[in-house]
Coordinates of C-alpha atoms in Angstrom, one line a residue:
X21 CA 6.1 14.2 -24.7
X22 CA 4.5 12.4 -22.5
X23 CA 4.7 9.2 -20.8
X24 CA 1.9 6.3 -19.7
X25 CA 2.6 4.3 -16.5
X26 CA 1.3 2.7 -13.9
X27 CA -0.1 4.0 -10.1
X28 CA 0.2 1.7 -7.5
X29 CA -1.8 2.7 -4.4
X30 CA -1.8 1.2 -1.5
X31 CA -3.2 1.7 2.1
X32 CA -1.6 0.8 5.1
X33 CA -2.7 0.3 8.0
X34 CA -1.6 2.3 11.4
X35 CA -3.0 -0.5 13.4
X36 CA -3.3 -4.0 14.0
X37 CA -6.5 -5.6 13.5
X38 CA -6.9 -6.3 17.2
X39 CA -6.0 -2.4 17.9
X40 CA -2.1 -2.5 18.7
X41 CA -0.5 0.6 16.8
X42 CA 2.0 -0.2 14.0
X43 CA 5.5 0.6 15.1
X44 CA 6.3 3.7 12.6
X45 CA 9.8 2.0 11.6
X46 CA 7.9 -0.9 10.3
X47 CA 5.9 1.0 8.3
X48 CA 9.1 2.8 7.5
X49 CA 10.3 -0.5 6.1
X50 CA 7.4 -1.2 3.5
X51 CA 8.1 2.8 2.4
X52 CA 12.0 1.9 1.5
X53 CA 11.3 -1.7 0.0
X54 CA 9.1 0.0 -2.6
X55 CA 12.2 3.0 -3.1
X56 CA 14.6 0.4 -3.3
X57 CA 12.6 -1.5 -6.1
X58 CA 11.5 1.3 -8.3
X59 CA 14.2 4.4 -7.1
X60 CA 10.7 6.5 -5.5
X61 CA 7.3 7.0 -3.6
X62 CA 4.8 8.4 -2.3
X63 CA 3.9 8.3 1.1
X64 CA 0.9 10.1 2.3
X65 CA 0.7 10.3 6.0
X66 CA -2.7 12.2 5.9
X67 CA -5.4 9.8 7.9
X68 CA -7.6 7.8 5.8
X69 CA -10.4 6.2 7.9
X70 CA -12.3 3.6 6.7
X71 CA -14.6 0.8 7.8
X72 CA -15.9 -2.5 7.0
X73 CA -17.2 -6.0 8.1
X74 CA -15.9 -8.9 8.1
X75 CA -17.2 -12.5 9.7
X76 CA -19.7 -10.0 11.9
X77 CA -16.9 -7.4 13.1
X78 CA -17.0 -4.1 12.3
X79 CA -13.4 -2.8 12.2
X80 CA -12.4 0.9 12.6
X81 CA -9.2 1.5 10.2
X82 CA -6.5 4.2 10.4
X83 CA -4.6 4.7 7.1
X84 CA -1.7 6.2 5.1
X85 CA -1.3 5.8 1.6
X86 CA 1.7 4.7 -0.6
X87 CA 1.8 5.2 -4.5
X88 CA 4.2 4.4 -7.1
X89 CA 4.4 5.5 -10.9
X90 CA 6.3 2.4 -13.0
X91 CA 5.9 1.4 -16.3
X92 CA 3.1 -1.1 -17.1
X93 CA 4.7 -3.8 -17.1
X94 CA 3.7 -8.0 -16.0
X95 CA 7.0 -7.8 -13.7
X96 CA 5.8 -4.7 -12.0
X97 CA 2.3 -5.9 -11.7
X98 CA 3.7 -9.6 -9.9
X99 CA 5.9 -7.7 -7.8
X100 CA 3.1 -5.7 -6.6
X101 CA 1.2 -8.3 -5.8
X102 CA 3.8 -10.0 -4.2
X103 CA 4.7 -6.7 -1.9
X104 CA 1.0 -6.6 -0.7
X105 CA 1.4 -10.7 0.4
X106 CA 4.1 -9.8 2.0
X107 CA 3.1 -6.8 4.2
X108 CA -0.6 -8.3 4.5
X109 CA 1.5 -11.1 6.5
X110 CA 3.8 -8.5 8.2
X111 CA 1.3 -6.0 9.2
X112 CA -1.0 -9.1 10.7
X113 CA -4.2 -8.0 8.5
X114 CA -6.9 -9.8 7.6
X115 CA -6.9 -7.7 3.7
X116 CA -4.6 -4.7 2.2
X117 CA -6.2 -2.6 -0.3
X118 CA -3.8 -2.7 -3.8
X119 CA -5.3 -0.5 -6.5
X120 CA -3.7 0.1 -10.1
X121 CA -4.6 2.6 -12.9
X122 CA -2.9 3.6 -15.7
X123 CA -1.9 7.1 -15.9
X124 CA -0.6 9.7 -18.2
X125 CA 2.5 11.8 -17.3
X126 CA 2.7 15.0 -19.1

């Protein structure tokens, strides 16, 4: 039987904007808020590089990714959203990239 949720993904940064490296326990932090909400993750330590522009700066970003599988749900979504406020503020960024999509658990 099988099952449709939802995939969080998010990417976090392993910098500040103006260059400072994340301490890894904060990092660890946002990894065990989401664990303590929903009982698991995925952390994906891998680099993901990315740029873009913003107000005529390019910035240079060094990434992980975290993803979560919970049941589609308006709660889940608004807590989501609010997790993302919350680091963006934490993490000092200018944007965090939040992506959803509906999956199917076999």
């Amino acid at each position: 039987m099988s099952s449709i949720l939802r995939r969080f993904e998010i990417l976090f940064p392993l910098q500040f904007n103006d260059g400072r490296d994340i301490p890894s326990d904060l990092l660890a932090d946002a990894v065990l808020e989401v664990v303590d909400r929903f009982g698991a993750v995925s952390y994906y330590d891998n680099l993901i590089k990315g740029r873009w522009i913003h107000k005529g700066t390019v910035y240079r970003d060094n990434n992980s990714k975290l993803a979560v599988d919970v049941g589609d749900t308006d709660e889940n979504r608004q807590w989501m959203r609010d997790y993302k406020a919350r680091w963006k503020d934490k993490l000092e960024q200018l944007e965090l990239w939040l992506v959803s999509y509906e999956i199917d658990v076999e």
